[in-house]
PDB file of C-alpha atoms and ligand atoms in Angstrom:
ATOM      1  CA  MET A1369     -95.264  33.310 -35.610  1.00  0.00           C
ATOM      2  CA  PRO A1370     -92.154  34.572 -33.871  1.00  0.00           C
ATOM      3  CA  GLY A1371     -94.086  35.600 -30.766  1.00  0.00           C
ATOM      4  CA  ARG A1372     -95.377  32.144 -30.204  1.00  0.00           C
ATOM      5  CA  SER A1373     -92.050  30.426 -30.767  1.00  0.00           C
ATOM      6  CA  LEU A1374     -90.358  32.896 -28.440  1.00  0.00           C
ATOM      7  CA  PHE A1375     -92.990  32.047 -25.846  1.00  0.00           C
ATOM      8  CA  ARG A1376     -92.245  28.349 -26.380  1.00  0.00           C
ATOM      9  CA  THR A1377     -88.526  28.910 -26.042  1.00  0.00           C
ATOM     10  CA  ILE A1378     -88.981  30.829 -22.824  1.00  0.00           C
ATOM     11  CA  SER A1379     -91.340  28.156 -21.501  1.00  0.00           C
ATOM     12  CA  SER A1380     -88.825  25.399 -22.267  1.00  0.00           C
ATOM     13  CA  LEU A1381     -86.001  27.352 -20.679  1.00  0.00           C
ATOM     14  CA  LEU A1382     -88.087  27.851 -17.559  1.00  0.00           C
ATOM     15  CA  ALA A1383     -88.928  24.152 -17.525  1.00  0.00           C
ATOM     16  CA  ILE A1384     -85.251  23.231 -17.849  1.00  0.00           C
ATOM     17  CA  ALA A1385     -84.232  25.723 -15.163  1.00  0.00           C
ATOM     18  CA  GLY A1386     -86.973  24.462 -12.870  1.00  0.00           C
ATOM     19  CA  GLY A1387     -86.040  20.878 -13.551  1.00  0.00           C
ATOM     20  CA  SER A1388     -82.360  21.334 -12.950  1.00  0.00           C
ATOM     21  CA  SER A1389     -82.904  23.230  -9.729  1.00  0.00           C
ATOM     22  CA  VAL A1390     -84.998  20.303  -8.505  1.00  0.00           C
ATOM     23  CA  LEU A1391     -82.228  17.913  -9.585  1.00  0.00           C
ATOM     24  CA  ALA A1392     -79.567  20.073  -7.979  1.00  0.00           C
ATOM     25  CA  GLN A1393     -81.419  19.891  -4.695  1.00  0.00           C
ATOM     26  CA  ARG A1394     -82.129  16.183  -4.809  1.00  0.00           C
ATOM     27  CA  CYS A1395     -78.897  15.389  -2.992  1.00  0.00           C
ATOM     28  CA  THR A1396     -75.459  16.838  -2.377  1.00  0.00           C
ATOM     29  CA  TYR A1397     -72.295  15.165  -1.149  1.00  0.00           C
ATOM     30  CA  THR A1398     -72.956  16.767   2.238  1.00  0.00           C
ATOM     31  CA  SER A1399     -76.578  15.613   2.402  1.00  0.00           C
ATOM     32  CA  LEU A1400     -75.504  12.056   1.530  1.00  0.00           C
ATOM     33  CA  GLN A1401     -72.846  12.202   4.257  1.00  0.00           C
ATOM     34  CA  ALA A1402     -75.588  13.160   6.712  1.00  0.00           C
ATOM     35  CA  LEU A1403     -77.555  10.139   5.481  1.00  0.00           C
ATOM     36  CA  THR A1404     -74.704   7.655   6.021  1.00  0.00           C
ATOM     37  CA  ALA A1405     -73.939   9.199   9.422  1.00  0.00           C
ATOM     38  CA  ALA A1406     -77.602   8.725  10.421  1.00  0.00           C
ATOM     39  CA  TYR A1407     -77.556   5.160   9.099  1.00  0.00           C
ATOM     40  CA  VAL A1408     -74.489   4.325  11.211  1.00  0.00           C
ATOM     41  CA  SER A1409     -76.093   5.933  14.289  1.00  0.00           C
ATOM     42  CA  ALA A1410     -79.276   3.920  13.677  1.00  0.00           C
ATOM     43  CA  GLN A1411     -77.255   0.700  13.468  1.00  0.00           C
ATOM     44  CA  VAL A1412     -75.292   1.501  16.650  1.00  0.00           C
ATOM     45  CA  ALA A1413     -78.537   2.212  18.509  1.00  0.00           C
ATOM     46  CA  GLY A1414     -80.501  -0.589  16.830  1.00  0.00           C
ATOM     47  CA  ASP A1415     -83.105   2.070  16.129  1.00  0.00           C
ATOM     48  CA  PRO A1416     -84.279   2.570  12.520  1.00  0.00           C
ATOM     49  CA  SER A1417     -86.289   5.639  13.577  1.00  0.00           C
ATOM     50  CA  LEU A1418     -83.039   7.615  13.641  1.00  0.00           C
ATOM     51  CA  LEU A1419     -83.388   7.548   9.838  1.00  0.00           C
ATOM     52  CA  LEU A1420     -86.798   9.269   9.892  1.00  0.00           C
ATOM     53  CA  PRO A1421     -85.308  12.789   9.559  1.00  0.00           C
ATOM     54  CA  GLN A1422     -83.425  11.494   6.471  1.00  0.00           C
ATOM     55  CA  GLY A1423     -86.669  10.426   4.797  1.00  0.00           C
ATOM     56  CA  LEU A1424     -87.294   6.891   6.004  1.00  0.00           C
ATOM     57  CA  THR A1425     -90.987   6.115   5.397  1.00  0.00           C
ATOM     58  CA  THR A1426     -93.278   3.119   5.713  1.00  0.00           C
ATOM     59  CA  SER A1427     -92.869   2.607   1.958  1.00  0.00           C
ATOM     60  CA  THR A1428     -89.055   2.470   2.070  1.00  0.00           C
ATOM     61  CA  LEU A1429     -88.077  -0.913   0.603  1.00  0.00           C
ATOM     62  CA  TYR A1430     -85.762  -2.881   2.870  1.00  0.00           C
ATOM     63  CA  THR A1431     -83.906  -6.071   2.027  1.00  0.00           C
ATOM     64  CA  GLU A1432     -81.397  -8.240   3.863  1.00  0.00           C
ATOM     65  CA  ASN A1433     -79.373 -10.527   1.649  1.00  0.00           C
ATOM     66  CA  PHE A1434     -81.792  -9.598  -1.161  1.00  0.00           C
ATOM     67  CA  VAL A1435     -84.887 -10.793   0.717  1.00  0.00           C
ATOM     68  CA  PRO A1436     -87.527  -8.141   1.582  1.00  0.00           C
ATOM     69  CA  THR A1437     -87.604  -7.739   5.334  1.00  0.00           C
ATOM     70  CA  SER A1438     -89.519  -5.527   7.727  1.00  0.00           C
ATOM     71  CA  LEU A1439     -87.254  -2.750   8.948  1.00  0.00           C
ATOM     72  CA  THR A1440     -88.896  -2.751  12.336  1.00  0.00           C
ATOM     73  CA  SER A1441     -88.954  -6.538  12.735  1.00  0.00           C
ATOM     74  CA  ALA A1442     -87.120  -7.820  15.783  1.00  0.00           C
ATOM     75  CA  HIS A1443     -85.057  -9.937  13.416  1.00  0.00           C
ATOM     76  CA  SER A1444     -83.791  -7.166  11.183  1.00  0.00           C
ATOM     77  CA  ILE A1445     -80.136  -6.277  11.658  1.00  0.00           C
ATOM     78  CA  LEU A1446     -81.051  -2.591  11.912  1.00  0.00           C
ATOM     79  CA  THR A1447     -83.042  -3.224  15.098  1.00  0.00           C
ATOM     80  CA  THR A1448     -80.012  -4.977  16.626  1.00  0.00           C
ATOM     81  CA  PRO A1449     -77.654  -2.537  18.398  1.00  0.00           C
ATOM     82  CA  LEU A1450     -74.098  -3.159  17.155  1.00  0.00           C
ATOM     83  CA  ALA A1451     -70.793  -1.872  18.508  1.00  0.00           C
ATOM     84  CA  ILE A1452     -69.200  -0.772  15.240  1.00  0.00           C
ATOM     85  CA  ASP A1453     -65.410  -1.066  15.093  1.00  0.00           C
ATOM     86  CA  HIS A1454     -64.919   0.188  11.552  1.00  0.00           C
ATOM     87  CA  LYS A1455     -67.048   1.965   8.960  1.00  0.00           C
ATOM     88  CA  ARG A1456     -66.496   3.646   5.604  1.00  0.00           C
ATOM     89  CA  SER A1457     -69.006   5.072   3.140  1.00  0.00           C
ATOM     90  CA  LEU A1458     -69.288   5.984  -0.539  1.00  0.00           C
ATOM     91  CA  HIS A1459     -71.511   8.875  -1.651  1.00  0.00           C
ATOM     92  CA  ASP A1460     -72.872   8.893  -5.209  1.00  0.00           C
ATOM     93  CA  THR A1461     -74.312  12.302  -6.076  1.00  0.00           C
ATOM     94  CA  THR A1462     -75.298  11.214  -9.614  1.00  0.00           C
ATOM     95  CA  GLN A1463     -77.665   8.498  -8.420  1.00  0.00           C
ATOM     96  CA  CYS A1464     -78.294   9.962  -4.929  1.00  0.00           C
ATOM     97  CA  ALA A1465     -77.172   6.675  -3.413  1.00  0.00           C
ATOM     98  CA  THR A1466     -74.721   5.581  -0.728  1.00  0.00           C
ATOM     99  CA  TYR A1467     -72.785   2.501   0.290  1.00  0.00           C
ATOM    100  CA  THR A1468     -71.498   1.792   3.802  1.00  0.00           C
ATOM    101  CA  GLU A1469     -69.141  -0.957   4.945  1.00  0.00           C
ATOM    102  CA  ILE A1470     -69.487  -1.858   8.637  1.00  0.00           C
ATOM    103  CA  VAL A1471     -67.299  -4.214  10.696  1.00  0.00           C
ATOM    104  CA  VAL A1472     -68.288  -5.482  14.143  1.00  0.00           C
ATOM    105  CA  ALA A1473     -65.412  -7.550  15.564  1.00  0.00           C
ATOM    106  CA  SER A1474     -65.658  -7.200  19.323  1.00  0.00           C
ATOM    107  CA  GLY A1475     -67.481  -9.447  21.783  1.00  0.00           C
ATOM    108  CA  PRO A1476     -68.108 -13.163  21.224  1.00  0.00           C
ATOM    109  CA  SER A1477     -67.461 -14.286  17.661  1.00  0.00           C
ATOM    110  CA  LEU A1478     -71.101 -15.249  17.125  1.00  0.00           C
ATOM    111  CA  THR A1479     -72.005 -11.546  17.323  1.00  0.00           C
ATOM    112  CA  HIS A1480     -69.372 -10.482  14.782  1.00  0.00           C
ATOM    113  CA  HIS A1481     -70.680  -8.979  11.562  1.00  0.00           C
ATOM    114  CA  VAL A1482     -69.464  -7.501   8.330  1.00  0.00           C
ATOM    115  CA  ILE A1483     -72.276  -5.568   6.665  1.00  0.00           C
ATOM    116  CA  GLY A1484     -72.562  -3.742   3.355  1.00  0.00           C
ATOM    117  CA  THR A1485     -75.510  -1.393   2.855  1.00  0.00           C
ATOM    118  CA  GLN A1486     -76.663   0.485  -0.224  1.00  0.00           C
ATOM    119  CA  ILE A1487     -79.204   3.259   0.349  1.00  0.00           C
ATOM    120  CA  ARG A1488     -81.050   4.986  -2.505  1.00  0.00           C
ATOM    121  CA  LEU A1489     -83.125   8.159  -2.383  1.00  0.00           C
ATOM    122  CA  SER A1490     -86.483   8.343  -4.126  1.00  0.00           C
ATOM    123  CA  GLU A1491     -86.960  10.252  -7.404  1.00  0.00           C
ATOM    124  CA  SER A1492     -87.852  13.422  -5.507  1.00  0.00           C
ATOM    125  CA  GLY A1493     -84.852  12.981  -3.219  1.00  0.00           C
ATOM    126  CA  LYS A1494     -87.113  13.669  -0.263  1.00  0.00           C
ATOM    127  CA  GLU A1495     -87.513  10.069   0.827  1.00  0.00           C
ATOM    128  CA  ILE A1496     -85.339   7.010   1.270  1.00  0.00           C
ATOM    129  CA  GLY A1497     -86.477   4.740  -1.550  1.00  0.00           C
ATOM    130  CA  SER A1498     -84.567   1.640  -0.519  1.00  0.00           C
ATOM    131  CA  VAL A1499     -82.126   0.220   2.002  1.00  0.00           C
ATOM    132  CA  ASP A1500     -80.394  -2.998   0.883  1.00  0.00           C
ATOM    133  CA  SER A1501     -78.005  -4.772   3.244  1.00  0.00           C
ATOM    134  CA  ILE A1502     -75.725  -7.728   2.803  1.00  0.00           C
ATOM    135  CA  VAL A1503     -75.251  -9.081   6.306  1.00  0.00           C
ATOM    136  CA  THR A1504     -72.429 -11.570   6.799  1.00  0.00           C
ATOM    137  CA  THR A1505     -71.372 -13.425   9.910  1.00  0.00           C
ATOM    138  CA  GLU A1506     -69.804 -16.729  10.920  1.00  0.00           C
ATOM    139  CA  GLY A1507     -70.384 -19.341   8.245  1.00  0.00           C
ATOM    140  CA  ASP A1508     -70.292 -16.934   5.319  1.00  0.00           C
ATOM    141  CA  TRP A1509     -67.585 -17.012   2.652  1.00  0.00           C
ATOM    142  CA  LEU A1510     -64.134 -16.735   4.333  1.00  0.00           C
ATOM    143  CA  PHE A1511     -65.767 -14.775   7.156  1.00  0.00           C
ATOM    144  CA  ASN A1512     -63.386 -13.479   9.825  1.00  0.00           C
ATOM    145  CA  ALA A1513     -64.333 -10.042  11.186  1.00  0.00           C
ATOM    146  CA  THR A1514     -61.128  -9.788  13.255  1.00  0.00           C
ATOM    147  CA  SER A1515     -59.085 -10.106  10.111  1.00  0.00           C
ATOM    148  CA  THR A1516     -61.423  -7.856   8.080  1.00  0.00           C
ATOM    149  CA  LEU A1517     -61.095  -5.152  10.746  1.00  0.00           C
ATOM    150  CA  TYR A1518     -57.309  -5.486  10.844  1.00  0.00           C
ATOM    151  CA  TRP A1519     -56.835  -5.099   7.104  1.00  0.00           C
ATOM    152  CA  ALA A1520     -59.691  -2.732   6.249  1.00  0.00           C
ATOM    153  CA  SER A1521     -58.535  -0.184   8.818  1.00  0.00           C
ATOM    154  CA  ARG A1522     -54.986  -0.178   7.415  1.00  0.00           C
ATOM    155  CA  GLU A1523     -55.900   0.652   3.823  1.00  0.00           C
ATOM    156  CA  ASP A1524     -55.990   4.182   2.442  1.00  0.00           C
ATOM    157  CA  TRP A1525     -59.355   4.910   0.807  1.00  0.00           C
ATOM    158  CA  SER A1526     -59.060   8.658   1.333  1.00  0.00           C
ATOM    159  CA  SER A1527     -60.181  11.360  -1.083  1.00  0.00           C
ATOM    160  CA  ILE A1528     -58.179  11.539  -4.324  1.00  0.00           C
ATOM    161  CA  PRO A1529     -57.013  15.037  -5.400  1.00  0.00           C
ATOM    162  CA  ALA A1530     -59.461  16.391  -8.007  1.00  0.00           C
ATOM    163  CA  THR A1531     -56.839  16.551 -10.773  1.00  0.00           C
ATOM    164  CA  ARG A1532     -56.015  12.844 -10.402  1.00  0.00           C
ATOM    165  CA  ARG A1533     -59.540  11.455 -10.171  1.00  0.00           C
ATOM    166  CA  ASP A1534     -60.775   8.781 -12.542  1.00  0.00           C
ATOM    167  CA  SER A1535     -64.070   9.332 -14.345  1.00  0.00           C
ATOM    168  CA  ARG A1536     -67.229   7.630 -13.217  1.00  0.00           C
ATOM    169  CA  GLU A1537     -67.101   5.507 -16.391  1.00  0.00           C
ATOM    170  CA  THR A1538     -63.504   4.379 -15.750  1.00  0.00           C
ATOM    171  CA  ILE A1539     -64.304   3.408 -12.166  1.00  0.00           C
ATOM    172  CA  LYS A1540     -67.428   1.474 -13.167  1.00  0.00           C
ATOM    173  CA  ALA A1541     -65.620  -0.230 -16.065  1.00  0.00           C
ATOM    174  CA  GLY A1542     -62.814  -1.341 -13.708  1.00  0.00           C
ATOM    175  CA  GLY A1543     -65.238  -3.029 -11.321  1.00  0.00           C
ATOM    176  CA  ASP A1544     -67.264  -4.520 -14.164  1.00  0.00           C
ATOM    177  CA  ALA A1545     -64.150  -5.946 -15.846  1.00  0.00           C
ATOM    178  CA  TYR A1546     -63.120  -7.738 -12.650  1.00  0.00           C
ATOM    179  CA  LEU A1547     -66.579  -9.297 -12.231  1.00  0.00           C
ATOM    180  CA  SER A1548     -66.890 -10.203 -15.906  1.00  0.00           C
ATOM    181  CA  LEU A1549     -63.537 -12.025 -15.825  1.00  0.00           C
ATOM    182  CA  PHE A1550     -65.212 -14.738 -13.726  1.00  0.00           C
ATOM    183  CA  ASN A1551     -67.285 -15.746 -16.735  1.00  0.00           C
ATOM    184  CA  ASP A1552     -65.022 -14.693 -19.600  1.00  0.00           C
ATOM    185  CA  SER A1553     -61.270 -15.172 -19.250  1.00  0.00           C
ATOM    186  CA  SER A1554     -60.610 -12.904 -22.258  1.00  0.00           C
ATOM    187  CA  VAL A1555     -61.763  -9.758 -20.421  1.00  0.00           C
ATOM    188  CA  GLN A1556     -58.980  -7.185 -19.969  1.00  0.00           C
ATOM    189  CA  VAL A1557     -58.843  -6.043 -16.350  1.00  0.00           C
ATOM    190  CA  PRO A1558     -56.947  -2.874 -15.328  1.00  0.00           C
ATOM    191  CA  TRP A1559     -54.845  -4.582 -12.623  1.00  0.00           C
ATOM    192  CA  GLY A1560     -52.986  -2.251 -10.314  1.00  0.00           C
ATOM    193  CA  VAL A1561     -49.552  -3.034  -8.887  1.00  0.00           C
ATOM    194  CA  PRO A1562     -49.940  -3.688  -6.088  1.00  0.00           C
ATOM    195  CA  CYS A1563     -53.566  -4.753  -5.857  1.00  0.00           C
ATOM    196  CA  ASN A1564     -54.891  -5.927  -2.485  1.00  0.00           C
ATOM    197  CA  ARG A1565     -57.980  -8.064  -2.065  1.00  0.00           C
ATOM    198  CA  LEU A1566     -59.886  -8.507   1.172  1.00  0.00           C
ATOM    199  CA  GLU A1567     -62.139 -11.465   0.390  1.00  0.00           C
ATOM    200  CA  GLY A1568     -64.253 -12.099   3.455  1.00  0.00           C
ATOM    201  CA  GLY A1569     -61.412 -12.079   6.012  1.00  0.00           C
ATOM    202  CA  ASN A1570     -58.701 -13.333   3.621  1.00  0.00           C
ATOM    203  CA  TYR A1571     -56.048 -10.839   2.572  1.00  0.00           C
ATOM    204  CA  ASN A1572     -53.478 -11.245  -0.171  1.00  0.00           C
ATOM    205  CA  ASP A1573     -50.822  -9.080   1.470  1.00  0.00           C
ATOM    206  CA  ASP A1574     -48.123 -11.613   0.626  1.00  0.00           C
ATOM    207  CA  VAL A1575     -48.596 -11.396  -3.147  1.00  0.00           C
ATOM    208  CA  GLY A1576     -50.104  -7.961  -3.802  1.00  0.00           C
ATOM    209  CA  GLU A1577     -51.827  -9.291  -6.911  1.00  0.00           C
ATOM    210  CA  CYS A1578     -55.566  -9.694  -7.483  1.00  0.00           C
ATOM    211  CA  ASN A1579     -55.231 -11.700 -10.706  1.00  0.00           C
ATOM    212  CA  ASN A1580     -55.312 -15.048  -8.937  1.00  0.00           C
ATOM    213  CA  TRP A1581     -57.871 -17.410  -7.450  1.00  0.00           C
ATOM    214  CA  ILE A1582     -60.417 -16.249 -10.010  1.00  0.00           C
ATOM    215  CA  PRO A1583     -62.657 -19.119 -11.075  1.00  0.00           C
ATOM    216  CA  GLU A1584     -64.010 -19.667 -14.577  1.00  0.00           C
ATOM    217  CA  GLY A1585     -67.558 -20.078 -15.803  1.00  0.00           C
ATOM    218  CA  VAL A1586     -69.175 -18.003 -13.048  1.00  0.00           C
ATOM    219  CA  PRO A1587     -71.598 -15.346 -14.316  1.00  0.00           C
ATOM    220  CA  ILE A1588     -72.116 -12.407 -11.953  1.00  0.00           C
ATOM    221  CA  VAL A1589     -75.411 -10.701 -12.742  1.00  0.00           C
ATOM    222  CA  ASN A1590     -78.013  -8.164 -11.542  1.00  0.00           C
ATOM    223  CA  ARG A1591     -75.330  -5.628 -10.704  1.00  0.00           C
ATOM    224  CA  GLN A1592     -76.427  -2.671  -8.614  1.00  0.00           C
ATOM    225  CA  TYR A1593     -73.865   0.132  -8.370  1.00  0.00           C
ATOM    226  CA  VAL A1594     -72.866   2.950  -6.050  1.00  0.00           C
ATOM    227  CA  ILE A1595     -70.021   5.065  -7.452  1.00  0.00           C
ATOM    228  CA  ASP A1596     -68.005   7.759  -5.650  1.00  0.00           C
ATOM    229  CA  GLU A1597     -65.467   9.500  -7.895  1.00  0.00           C
ATOM    230  CA  THR A1598     -63.946  11.449  -4.994  1.00  0.00           C
ATOM    231  CA  VAL A1599     -62.462   8.242  -3.575  1.00  0.00           C
ATOM    232  CA  GLY A1600     -62.198   6.339  -6.883  1.00  0.00           C
ATOM    233  CA  ALA A1601     -64.588   3.653  -5.690  1.00  0.00           C
ATOM    234  CA  VAL A1602     -67.545   1.578  -6.816  1.00  0.00           C
ATOM    235  CA  ASP A1603     -69.561  -0.922  -4.828  1.00  0.00           C
ATOM    236  CA  ILE A1604     -71.504  -3.550  -6.764  1.00  0.00           C
ATOM    237  CA  PHE A1605     -74.256  -5.688  -5.253  1.00  0.00           C
ATOM    238  CA  CYS A1606     -74.792  -8.745  -7.435  1.00  0.00           C
ATOM    239  CA  ASP A1607     -76.016 -12.309  -7.748  1.00  0.00           C
ATOM    240  CA  PHE A1608     -72.830 -14.380  -7.648  1.00  0.00           C
ATOM    241  CA  ALA A1609     -73.031 -17.399  -9.975  1.00  0.00           C
ATOM    242  CA  GLY A1610     -76.015 -16.414 -12.084  1.00  0.00           C
ATOM    243  CA  PRO A1611     -79.559 -15.212 -11.359  1.00  0.00           C
ATOM    244  CA  GLY A1612     -80.563 -16.414  -7.907  1.00  0.00           C
ATOM    245  CA  GLY A1613     -76.925 -17.047  -7.026  1.00  0.00           C
ATOM    246  CA  VAL A1614     -75.565 -16.001  -3.659  1.00  0.00           C
ATOM    247  CA  PRO A1615     -75.958 -12.370  -2.505  1.00  0.00           C
ATOM    248  CA  ASP A1616     -72.618 -10.663  -2.916  1.00  0.00           C
ATOM    249  CA  SER A1617     -70.946  -7.267  -2.623  1.00  0.00           C
ATOM    250  CA  HIS A1618     -67.753  -6.424  -4.483  1.00  0.00           C
ATOM    251  CA  GLU A1619     -66.250  -3.028  -3.786  1.00  0.00           C
ATOM    252  CA  PHE A1620     -63.322  -1.605  -5.740  1.00  0.00           C
ATOM    253  CA  ARG A1621     -60.996   1.350  -5.363  1.00  0.00           C
ATOM    254  CA  LEU A1622     -59.128   2.475  -8.461  1.00  0.00           C
ATOM    255  CA  GLU A1623     -56.095   4.747  -8.516  1.00  0.00           C
ATOM    256  CA  GLY A1624     -54.905   6.113 -11.862  1.00  0.00           C
ATOM    257  CA  GLY A1625     -57.403   3.889 -13.678  1.00  0.00           C
ATOM    258  CA  LYS A1626     -56.074   0.687 -12.041  1.00  0.00           C
ATOM    259  CA  LEU A1627     -57.560  -1.584  -9.389  1.00  0.00           C
ATOM    260  CA  ARG A1628     -55.906  -0.883  -6.041  1.00  0.00           C
ATOM    261  CA  PHE A1629     -58.261  -2.532  -3.523  1.00  0.00           C
ATOM    262  CA  VAL A1630     -61.024  -5.144  -3.743  1.00  0.00           C
ATOM    263  CA  HIS A1631     -63.377  -5.938  -0.835  1.00  0.00           C
ATOM    264  CA  THR A1632     -65.855  -8.784  -1.006  1.00  0.00           C
ATOM    265  CA  MET A1633     -68.654 -10.075   1.211  1.00  0.00           C
ATOM    266  CA  THR A1634     -70.716 -13.088   0.247  1.00  0.00           C
ATOM    267  CA  TYR A1635     -73.724 -14.446   2.100  1.00  0.00           C
ATOM    268  CA  MET A1636     -73.678 -18.249   2.015  1.00  0.00           C
ATOM    269  CA  ARG A1637     -76.108 -19.547   4.588  1.00  0.00           C
ATOM    270  CA  GLY A1638     -79.105 -21.351   3.210  1.00  0.00           C
ATOM    271  CA  ARG A1639     -80.463 -18.786   0.805  1.00  0.00           C
ATOM    272  CA  VAL A1640     -83.037 -20.176  -1.587  1.00  0.00           C
ATOM    273  CA  GLY A1641     -84.588 -18.626  -4.649  1.00  0.00           C
ATOM    274  CA  GLY A1642     -83.611 -15.567  -6.623  1.00  0.00           C
ATOM    275  CA  ARG A1643     -83.531 -11.887  -5.977  1.00  0.00           C
ATOM    276  CA  VAL A1644     -86.983 -10.588  -5.391  1.00  0.00           C
ATOM    277  CA  ARG A1645     -86.337  -7.031  -6.409  1.00  0.00           C
ATOM    278  CA  GLY A1646     -83.825  -6.167  -9.136  1.00  0.00           C
TER     279      GLY A1646
HETATM  280  C1  NAG B1306     -59.306 -14.811  12.175  1.00  0.00           C
HETATM  281  O1  NAG B1306     -58.212 -13.980  11.888  1.00  0.00           O
HETATM  282  C2  NAG B1306     -57.388 -13.747  13.009  1.00  0.00           C
HETATM  283  C3  NAG B1306     -56.407 -12.660  12.638  1.00  0.00           C
HETATM  284  O2  NAG B1306     -55.817 -12.943  11.400  1.00  0.00           O
HETATM  285  C4  NAG B1306     -56.738 -15.074  13.429  1.00  0.00           C
HETATM  286  O3  NAG B1306     -55.898 -14.878  14.538  1.00  0.00           O
HETATM  287  C5  NAG B1306     -57.835 -16.068  13.749  1.00  0.00           C
HETATM  288  O4  NAG B1306     -57.269 -17.345  14.009  1.00  0.00           O
HETATM  289  C6  NAG B1306     -58.833 -16.178  12.611  1.00  0.00           C
HETATM  290  N1  NAG B1306     -59.977 -16.961  13.053  1.00  0.00           N
HETATM  291  C7  NAG B1306     -60.393 -18.026  12.393  1.00  0.00           C
HETATM  292  C8  NAG B1306     -61.579 -18.706  12.966  1.00  0.00           C
HETATM  293  O5  NAG B1306     -59.854 -18.401  11.370  1.00  0.00           O
HETATM  294  C1  NAG B1307     -71.241 -16.537 -19.400  1.00  0.00           C
HETATM  295  O1  NAG B1307     -70.512 -17.243 -20.361  1.00  0.00           O
HETATM  296  C2  NAG B1307     -71.302 -18.078 -21.163  1.00  0.00           C
HETATM  297  C3  NAG B1307     -70.358 -18.903 -22.035  1.00  0.00           C
HETATM  298  O2  NAG B1307     -69.530 -18.050 -22.788  1.00  0.00           O
HETATM  299  C4  NAG B1307     -72.292 -17.240 -21.975  1.00  0.00           C
HETATM  300  O3  NAG B1307     -73.112 -18.079 -22.760  1.00  0.00           O
HETATM  301  C5  NAG B1307     -73.148 -16.423 -21.017  1.00  0.00           C
HETATM  302  O4  NAG B1307     -73.979 -15.545 -21.738  1.00  0.00           O
HETATM  303  C6  NAG B1307     -72.272 -15.626 -20.065  1.00  0.00           C
HETATM  304  N1  NAG B1307     -73.112 -14.999 -19.065  1.00  0.00           N
HETATM  305  C7  NAG B1307     -73.016 -13.720 -18.750  1.00  0.00           C
HETATM  306  C8  NAG B1307     -73.979 -13.222 -17.719  1.00  0.00           C
HETATM  307  O5  NAG B1307     -72.223 -12.964 -19.272  1.00  0.00           O
END
């Protein structure tokens, strides 16, 4: 029955074409840049409603330090206007997800913040599915926003020429290797020379090596990735020191397949229990 099979073939082709056009429209680099720009504006204004045109809905999941929080609550960081001194974002067109690093280092030190936020679009791409923030301030691991601002704004995380870009897999594997080394000292990590690590506010500018001060026997689990090949970077949200460990962000930039920069933020203050949403 050639007629029928031809009909089937045409139907499948139409389905594939329809499907891919939906996928193609789900997000673009430009649409994700508009999303991170709106997120930064919302944080400056302390007004989450500035994300409504980007697809924020009442069903958008919002967490702070891995605990579900009401976006509109007076206690959420997004309803607190912040004078942002430094920001940088990753845009992941494969997952339709973004990551933004924010540093607030002016004013009294109690109002200083270093924030990492991953935003994910829904399956349709029309809505913001989730906003997850790691919010660090005084008392968190090696926190010093003045120092973070100083070093973060001196590093070059600019776009890498297309012919020299690492693959998504290479970038992800580089970040994963670094995190896995904490629990398995036999893991081979693609160390760059130099490699600079901004851990909280601590910077290793004197040594230029990241293969030091790495503990042993520390599993880092529940990894949640945002990958941007154009800048060679991956951000990984994770539970540091096993399930229910401390909320942590590790961000990596690779150049030529090697780790060039590492940024960490780790929330330390009185968190109990595990991650509610994986
Ligand atoms: C934070 O870092 C700055 C710049 O490196 C330094 O001057 C300051 O003493 C540090 N603050 C604390 C509390 O360590
Ligand atoms: C961490 O290492 C231990 C000991 O080798 C192993 O049993 C465990 O599965 C590892 N955990 C992870 C998350 O890799």
